[in-house]
Amino acid sequence: MPIDDYTDEAGEKVRSRRGLWRLMLRLPTMRGDLQILAAKSHRLDALCAAYEDASVTLARLRKERHNADQTLLAEYRMICEEIESDVIQYCLTHDSSVSE
């Protein structure tokens, strides 16, 4: 997918949806809340899109392990973990039955 496809509003939705899927795989106990809250929350949408971006970059760096900057690899691993923590905290502090 060309980079331009990720820069418009439709691209943002695609990144958000892919990030949501990744988070649902990574955080299986929160799948239901994630699905409900993501449909209602622009903040969670943004976190999902950021997670997609960070996850894709981390996967690319892992593929290039022998050439990858290990500091950068560790940084993206930490970014993914921090976004996961933010998403968990968001789900725990927002009622999935209440619209935002």
PDB file of C-alpha atoms in Angstrom:
ATOM      1  CA  MET A   1       0.000   0.000   0.000  1.00  0.00           C
ATOM      2  CA  PRO A   2       1.537   3.359  -1.006  1.00  0.00           C
ATOM      3  CA  ILE A   3       2.320   5.766   1.800  1.00  0.00           C
ATOM      4  CA  ASP A   4      -0.267   8.246   0.434  1.00  0.00           C
ATOM      5  CA  ASP A   5      -2.989   5.700   1.199  1.00  0.00           C
ATOM      6  CA  TYR A   6      -2.132   6.055   4.883  1.00  0.00           C
ATOM      7  CA  THR A   7      -2.216   9.840   5.045  1.00  0.00           C
ATOM      8  CA  ASP A   8      -5.860  10.549   4.307  1.00  0.00           C
ATOM      9  CA  GLU A   9      -8.899   9.996   6.512  1.00  0.00           C
ATOM     10  CA  ALA A  10      -9.640   6.593   4.980  1.00  0.00           C
ATOM     11  CA  GLY A  11      -6.030   5.567   5.581  1.00  0.00           C
ATOM     12  CA  GLU A  12      -6.348   6.605   9.216  1.00  0.00           C
ATOM     13  CA  LYS A  13      -9.387   4.349   9.578  1.00  0.00           C
ATOM     14  CA  VAL A  14      -7.500   1.449   7.977  1.00  0.00           C
ATOM     15  CA  ARG A  15      -4.555   1.950  10.355  1.00  0.00           C
ATOM     16  CA  SER A  16      -6.911   2.220  13.307  1.00  0.00           C
ATOM     17  CA  ARG A  17      -8.755  -0.974  12.358  1.00  0.00           C
ATOM     18  CA  ARG A  18      -5.510  -2.896  11.833  1.00  0.00           C
ATOM     19  CA  GLY A  19      -4.149  -1.606  15.119  1.00  0.00           C
ATOM     20  CA  LEU A  20      -7.371  -2.662  16.838  1.00  0.00           C
ATOM     21  CA  TRP A  21      -7.007  -6.182  15.422  1.00  0.00           C
ATOM     22  CA  ARG A  22      -3.405  -6.351  16.626  1.00  0.00           C
ATOM     23  CA  LEU A  23      -4.418  -5.158  20.088  1.00  0.00           C
ATOM     24  CA  MET A  24      -7.264  -7.676  20.240  1.00  0.00           C
ATOM     25  CA  LEU A  25      -4.752 -10.449  19.516  1.00  0.00           C
ATOM     26  CA  ARG A  26      -2.264  -9.060  22.019  1.00  0.00           C
ATOM     27  CA  LEU A  27      -4.871  -8.371  24.748  1.00  0.00           C
ATOM     28  CA  PRO A  28      -7.441 -11.186  24.406  1.00  0.00           C
ATOM     29  CA  THR A  29      -9.130 -10.528  27.762  1.00  0.00           C
ATOM     30  CA  MET A  30     -10.002  -7.005  26.604  1.00  0.00           C
ATOM     31  CA  ARG A  31     -11.342  -7.884  23.133  1.00  0.00           C
ATOM     32  CA  GLY A  32     -14.980  -7.154  23.893  1.00  0.00           C
ATOM     33  CA  ASP A  33     -14.276  -3.815  25.546  1.00  0.00           C
ATOM     34  CA  LEU A  34     -11.849  -2.880  22.787  1.00  0.00           C
ATOM     35  CA  GLN A  35     -14.427  -3.527  20.079  1.00  0.00           C
ATOM     36  CA  ILE A  36     -17.133  -1.542  21.835  1.00  0.00           C
ATOM     37  CA  LEU A  37     -14.941   1.365  22.927  1.00  0.00           C
ATOM     38  CA  ALA A  38     -13.130   1.660  19.588  1.00  0.00           C
ATOM     39  CA  ALA A  39     -16.466   2.162  17.848  1.00  0.00           C
ATOM     40  CA  LYS A  40     -17.240   5.113  20.154  1.00  0.00           C
ATOM     41  CA  SER A  41     -13.897   6.690  20.999  1.00  0.00           C
ATOM     42  CA  HIS A  42     -11.700   8.886  18.831  1.00  0.00           C
ATOM     43  CA  ARG A  43      -8.995   8.649  21.516  1.00  0.00           C
ATOM     44  CA  LEU A  44      -8.932   4.855  21.331  1.00  0.00           C
ATOM     45  CA  ASP A  45      -8.987   5.061  17.521  1.00  0.00           C
ATOM     46  CA  ALA A  46      -5.865   7.223  17.681  1.00  0.00           C
ATOM     47  CA  LEU A  47      -4.168   4.769  20.045  1.00  0.00           C
ATOM     48  CA  CYS A  48      -5.029   1.888  17.697  1.00  0.00           C
ATOM     49  CA  ALA A  49      -3.587   3.756  14.703  1.00  0.00           C
ATOM     50  CA  ALA A  50      -0.433   4.587  16.665  1.00  0.00           C
ATOM     51  CA  TYR A  51      -0.137   0.935  17.691  1.00  0.00           C
ATOM     52  CA  GLU A  52      -0.401  -0.128  14.050  1.00  0.00           C
ATOM     53  CA  ASP A  53       2.360   2.278  13.049  1.00  0.00           C
ATOM     54  CA  ALA A  54       4.641   1.203  15.896  1.00  0.00           C
ATOM     55  CA  SER A  55       3.942  -2.515  15.352  1.00  0.00           C
ATOM     56  CA  VAL A  56       4.676  -2.326  11.632  1.00  0.00           C
ATOM     57  CA  THR A  57       7.934  -0.502  12.308  1.00  0.00           C
ATOM     58  CA  LEU A  58       8.889  -2.987  15.033  1.00  0.00           C
ATOM     59  CA  ALA A  59       8.183  -5.933  12.713  1.00  0.00           C
ATOM     60  CA  ARG A  60      10.307  -4.351   9.986  1.00  0.00           C
ATOM     61  CA  LEU A  61      13.166  -3.750  12.424  1.00  0.00           C
ATOM     62  CA  ARG A  62      12.955  -7.336  13.663  1.00  0.00           C
ATOM     63  CA  LYS A  63      13.224  -8.618  10.078  1.00  0.00           C
ATOM     64  CA  GLU A  64      16.358  -6.526   9.651  1.00  0.00           C
ATOM     65  CA  ARG A  65      17.731  -7.751  12.990  1.00  0.00           C
ATOM     66  CA  HIS A  66      21.309  -8.119  11.743  1.00  0.00           C
ATOM     67  CA  ASN A  67      21.263  -4.600  10.252  1.00  0.00           C
ATOM     68  CA  ALA A  68      18.839  -2.951  12.676  1.00  0.00           C
ATOM     69  CA  ASP A  69      19.903  -0.422  15.254  1.00  0.00           C
ATOM     70  CA  GLN A  70      19.350  -2.319  18.515  1.00  0.00           C
ATOM     71  CA  THR A  71      18.590   0.909  20.365  1.00  0.00           C
ATOM     72  CA  LEU A  72      15.867   1.716  17.854  1.00  0.00           C
ATOM     73  CA  LEU A  73      14.517  -1.834  18.090  1.00  0.00           C
ATOM     74  CA  ALA A  74      14.307  -1.546  21.892  1.00  0.00           C
ATOM     75  CA  GLU A  75      12.679   1.879  21.585  1.00  0.00           C
ATOM     76  CA  TYR A  76       9.900   0.582  19.313  1.00  0.00           C
ATOM     77  CA  ARG A  77       9.386  -2.442  21.549  1.00  0.00           C
ATOM     78  CA  MET A  78       8.917  -0.026  24.462  1.00  0.00           C
ATOM     79  CA  ILE A  79       6.577   2.190  22.434  1.00  0.00           C
ATOM     80  CA  CYS A  80       4.359  -0.817  21.659  1.00  0.00           C
ATOM     81  CA  GLU A  81       4.336  -1.836  25.328  1.00  0.00           C
ATOM     82  CA  GLU A  82       3.468   1.712  26.421  1.00  0.00           C
ATOM     83  CA  ILE A  83       0.587   1.917  23.947  1.00  0.00           C
ATOM     84  CA  GLU A  84      -0.668  -1.466  25.190  1.00  0.00           C
ATOM     85  CA  SER A  85      -0.554  -0.115  28.756  1.00  0.00           C
ATOM     86  CA  ASP A  86      -2.390   3.058  27.705  1.00  0.00           C
ATOM     87  CA  VAL A  87      -5.070   0.969  25.997  1.00  0.00           C
ATOM     88  CA  ILE A  88      -5.494  -1.264  29.055  1.00  0.00           C
ATOM     89  CA  GLN A  89      -5.779   1.797  31.295  1.00  0.00           C
ATOM     90  CA  TYR A  90      -8.272   3.388  28.905  1.00  0.00           C
ATOM     91  CA  CYS A  91     -10.446   0.266  28.875  1.00  0.00           C
ATOM     92  CA  LEU A  92     -10.344  -0.015  32.658  1.00  0.00           C
ATOM     93  CA  THR A  93     -11.347   3.615  33.193  1.00  0.00           C
ATOM     94  CA  HIS A  94     -14.060   3.871  30.529  1.00  0.00           C
ATOM     95  CA  ASP A  95     -17.353   2.064  30.691  1.00  0.00           C
ATOM     96  CA  SER A  96     -17.925   0.287  27.383  1.00  0.00           C
ATOM     97  CA  SER A  97     -21.686   0.788  27.746  1.00  0.00           C
ATOM     98  CA  VAL A  98     -21.468   4.610  27.882  1.00  0.00           C
ATOM     99  CA  SER A  99     -20.935   6.727  24.785  1.00  0.00           C
ATOM    100  CA  GLU A 100     -18.021   9.144  24.912  1.00  0.00           C
TER     101      GLU A 100
END
